[in-house]
GROMACS .gro file of C-alpha atoms in nm:
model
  150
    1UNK     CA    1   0.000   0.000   0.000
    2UNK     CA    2   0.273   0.237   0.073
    3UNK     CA    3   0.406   0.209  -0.273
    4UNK     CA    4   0.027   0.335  -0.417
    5UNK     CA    5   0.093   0.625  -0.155
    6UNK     CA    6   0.412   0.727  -0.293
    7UNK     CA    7   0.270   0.677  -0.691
    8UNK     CA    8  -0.021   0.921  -0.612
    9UNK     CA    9   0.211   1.147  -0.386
   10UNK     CA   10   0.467   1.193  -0.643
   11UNK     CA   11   0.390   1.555  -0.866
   12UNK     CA   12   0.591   1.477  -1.131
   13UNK     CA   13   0.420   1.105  -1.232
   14UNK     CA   14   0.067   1.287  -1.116
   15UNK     CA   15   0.145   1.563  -1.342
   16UNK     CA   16   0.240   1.365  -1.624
   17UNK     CA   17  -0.094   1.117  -1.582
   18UNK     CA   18  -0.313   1.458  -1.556
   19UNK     CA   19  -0.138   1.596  -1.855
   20UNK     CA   20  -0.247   1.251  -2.059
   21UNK     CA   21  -0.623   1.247  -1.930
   22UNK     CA   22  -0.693   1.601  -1.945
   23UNK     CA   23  -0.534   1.596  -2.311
   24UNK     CA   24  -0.789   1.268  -2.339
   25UNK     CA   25  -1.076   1.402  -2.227
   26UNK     CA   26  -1.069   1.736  -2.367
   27UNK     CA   27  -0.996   1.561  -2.744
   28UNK     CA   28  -1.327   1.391  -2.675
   29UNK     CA   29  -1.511   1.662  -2.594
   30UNK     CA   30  -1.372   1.815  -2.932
   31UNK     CA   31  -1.437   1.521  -3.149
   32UNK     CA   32  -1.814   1.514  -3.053
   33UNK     CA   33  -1.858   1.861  -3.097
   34UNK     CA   34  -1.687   1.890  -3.448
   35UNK     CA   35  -1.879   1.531  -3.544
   36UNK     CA   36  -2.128   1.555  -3.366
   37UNK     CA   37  -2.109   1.228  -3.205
   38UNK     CA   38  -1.974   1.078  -2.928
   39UNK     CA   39  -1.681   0.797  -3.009
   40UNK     CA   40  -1.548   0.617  -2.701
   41UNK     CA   41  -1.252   0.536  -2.881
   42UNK     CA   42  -1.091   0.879  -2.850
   43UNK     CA   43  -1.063   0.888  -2.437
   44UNK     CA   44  -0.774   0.610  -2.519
   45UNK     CA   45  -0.648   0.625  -2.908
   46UNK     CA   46  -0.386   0.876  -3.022
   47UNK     CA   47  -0.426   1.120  -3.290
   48UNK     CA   48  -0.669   1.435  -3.223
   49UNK     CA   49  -0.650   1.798  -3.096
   50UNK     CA   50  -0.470   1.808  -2.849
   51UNK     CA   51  -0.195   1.572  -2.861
   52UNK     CA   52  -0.230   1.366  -2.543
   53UNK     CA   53   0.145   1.273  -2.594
   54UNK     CA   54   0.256   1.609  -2.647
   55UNK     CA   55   0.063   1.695  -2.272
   56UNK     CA   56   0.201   1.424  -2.057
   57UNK     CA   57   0.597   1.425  -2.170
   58UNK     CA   58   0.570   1.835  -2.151
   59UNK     CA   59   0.422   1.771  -1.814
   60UNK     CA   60   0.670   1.564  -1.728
   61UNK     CA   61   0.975   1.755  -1.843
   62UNK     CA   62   0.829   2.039  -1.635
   63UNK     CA   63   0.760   1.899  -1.343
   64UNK     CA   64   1.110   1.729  -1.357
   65UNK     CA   65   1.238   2.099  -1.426
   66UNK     CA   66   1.045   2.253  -1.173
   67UNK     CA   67   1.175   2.009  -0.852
   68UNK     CA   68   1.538   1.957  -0.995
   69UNK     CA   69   1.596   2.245  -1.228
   70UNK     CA   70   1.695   2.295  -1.534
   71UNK     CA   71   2.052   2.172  -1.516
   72UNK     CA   72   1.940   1.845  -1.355
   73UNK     CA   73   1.979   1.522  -1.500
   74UNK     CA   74   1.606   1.452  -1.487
   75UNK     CA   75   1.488   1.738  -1.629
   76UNK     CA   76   1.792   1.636  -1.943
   77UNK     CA   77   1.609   1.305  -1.926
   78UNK     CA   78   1.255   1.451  -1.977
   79UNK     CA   79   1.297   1.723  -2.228
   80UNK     CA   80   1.522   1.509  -2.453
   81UNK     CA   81   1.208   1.245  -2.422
   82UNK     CA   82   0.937   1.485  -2.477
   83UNK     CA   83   1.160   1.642  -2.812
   84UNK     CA   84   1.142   1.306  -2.915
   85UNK     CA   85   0.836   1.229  -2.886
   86UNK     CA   86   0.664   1.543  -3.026
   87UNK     CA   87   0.865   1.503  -3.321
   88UNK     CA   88   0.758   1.146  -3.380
   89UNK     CA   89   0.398   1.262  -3.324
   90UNK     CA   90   0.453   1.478  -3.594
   91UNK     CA   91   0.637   1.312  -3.850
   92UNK     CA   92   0.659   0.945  -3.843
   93UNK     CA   93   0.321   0.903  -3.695
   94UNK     CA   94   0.154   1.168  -3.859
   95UNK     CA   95   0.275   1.052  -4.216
   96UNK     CA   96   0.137   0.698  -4.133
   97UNK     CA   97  -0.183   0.791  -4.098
   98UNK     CA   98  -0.167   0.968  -4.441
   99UNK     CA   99  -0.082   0.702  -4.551
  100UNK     CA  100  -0.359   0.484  -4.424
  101UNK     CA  101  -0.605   0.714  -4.538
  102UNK     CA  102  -0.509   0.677  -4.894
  103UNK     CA  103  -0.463   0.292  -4.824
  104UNK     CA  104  -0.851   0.336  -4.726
  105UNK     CA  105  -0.926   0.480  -5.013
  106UNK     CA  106  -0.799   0.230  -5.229
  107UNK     CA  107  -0.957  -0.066  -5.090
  108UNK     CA  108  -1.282   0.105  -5.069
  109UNK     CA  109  -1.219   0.153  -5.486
  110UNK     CA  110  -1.202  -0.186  -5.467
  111UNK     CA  111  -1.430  -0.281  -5.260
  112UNK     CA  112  -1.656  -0.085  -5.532
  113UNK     CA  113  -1.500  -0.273  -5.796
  114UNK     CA  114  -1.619  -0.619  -5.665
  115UNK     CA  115  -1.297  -0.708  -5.397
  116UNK     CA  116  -1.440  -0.842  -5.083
  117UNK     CA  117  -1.278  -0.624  -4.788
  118UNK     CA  118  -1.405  -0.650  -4.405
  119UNK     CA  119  -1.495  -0.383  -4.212
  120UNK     CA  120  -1.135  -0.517  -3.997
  121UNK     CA  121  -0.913  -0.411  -4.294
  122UNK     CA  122  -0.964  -0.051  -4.226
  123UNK     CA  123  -0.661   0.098  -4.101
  124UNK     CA  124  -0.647   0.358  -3.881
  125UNK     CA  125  -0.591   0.682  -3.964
  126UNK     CA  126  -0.606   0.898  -3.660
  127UNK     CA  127  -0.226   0.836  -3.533
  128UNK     CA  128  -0.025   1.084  -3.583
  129UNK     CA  129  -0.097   1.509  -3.544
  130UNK     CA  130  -0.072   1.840  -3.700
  131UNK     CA  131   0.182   2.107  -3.552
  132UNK     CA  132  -0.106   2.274  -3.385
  133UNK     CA  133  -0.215   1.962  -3.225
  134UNK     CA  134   0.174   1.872  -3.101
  135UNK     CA  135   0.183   2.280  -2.997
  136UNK     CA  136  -0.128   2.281  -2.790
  137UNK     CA  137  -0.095   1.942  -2.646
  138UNK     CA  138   0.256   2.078  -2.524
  139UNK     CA  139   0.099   2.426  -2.357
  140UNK     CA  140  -0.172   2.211  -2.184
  141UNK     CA  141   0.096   1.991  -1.988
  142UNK     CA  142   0.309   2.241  -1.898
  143UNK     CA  143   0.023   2.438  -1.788
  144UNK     CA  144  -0.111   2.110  -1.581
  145UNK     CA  145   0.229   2.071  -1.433
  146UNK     CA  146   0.269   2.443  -1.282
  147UNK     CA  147  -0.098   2.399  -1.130
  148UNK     CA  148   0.043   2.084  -1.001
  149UNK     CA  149   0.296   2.273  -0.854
  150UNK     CA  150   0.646   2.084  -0.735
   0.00000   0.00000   0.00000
């Protein structure tokens, strides 16, 4: 039990889980009211405005910042992670979903054209996010973490 205590006592790990379910909860809230319905997919997948990934490693790299300051190891450890990160959010994972999405449209041409396809060989195409997405994502976990506090 005492190691559940420490967990939920420690700012910097309760900062960075904030930063992921606020960034969670508020893409929800976005996707229903830009689709207009609501898809319980997006409190857990990736993709969406605001990056969820973007919130928790900028929370993280704060937090770490804020307790051991800027020339401390951990807060080396974090920020390096978090570059990381956002960049793959933005490139690697952003160009797959492109990618998917034109994948989709070709077996749906096909599908059209006679091919059998399932409903399962969809691939998915929210993975990845804009700029905008990573930049937002990034102010909303460094935001969580100062209201955290250290």
């Amino acid at each position: 039990m005492d190691f559940l205590q420490d967990v939920f006592q420690n700012k910097i790990f309760v900062s960075a889980a904030l930063g992921w379910l606020v960034a969670q909860v508020l893409k929800t809230i976005i996707y229903l009211i830009i689709n207009k319905r609501f898809v319980a997919e997006r409190m857990v997948g990736g993709g969406g405005m605001p990056s969820s990934h973007s919130a928790t490693v900028c929370a993280l790299a704060t937090a770490a910042g804020m307790r051991y300051g800027g020339g401390s190891f951990e807060f080396a450890v974090a920020a390096m992670f978090a570059i990381v990160v956002m960049y793959d959010a933005m490139g690697v994972r952003r160009e797959t979903g492109i990618q998917a999405k034109v994948l989709n449209e070709m077996m749906e041409l096909l599908t059209n054209m006679g091919k059998e396809m399932s409903a399962e060989d969809k691939l998915k195409e929210l993975v990845g996010h804009t700029p905008l997405q990573v930049l937002m994502g990034a102010i909303l976990g460094i935001l969580i973490a100062a209201l955290v506090g250290v």
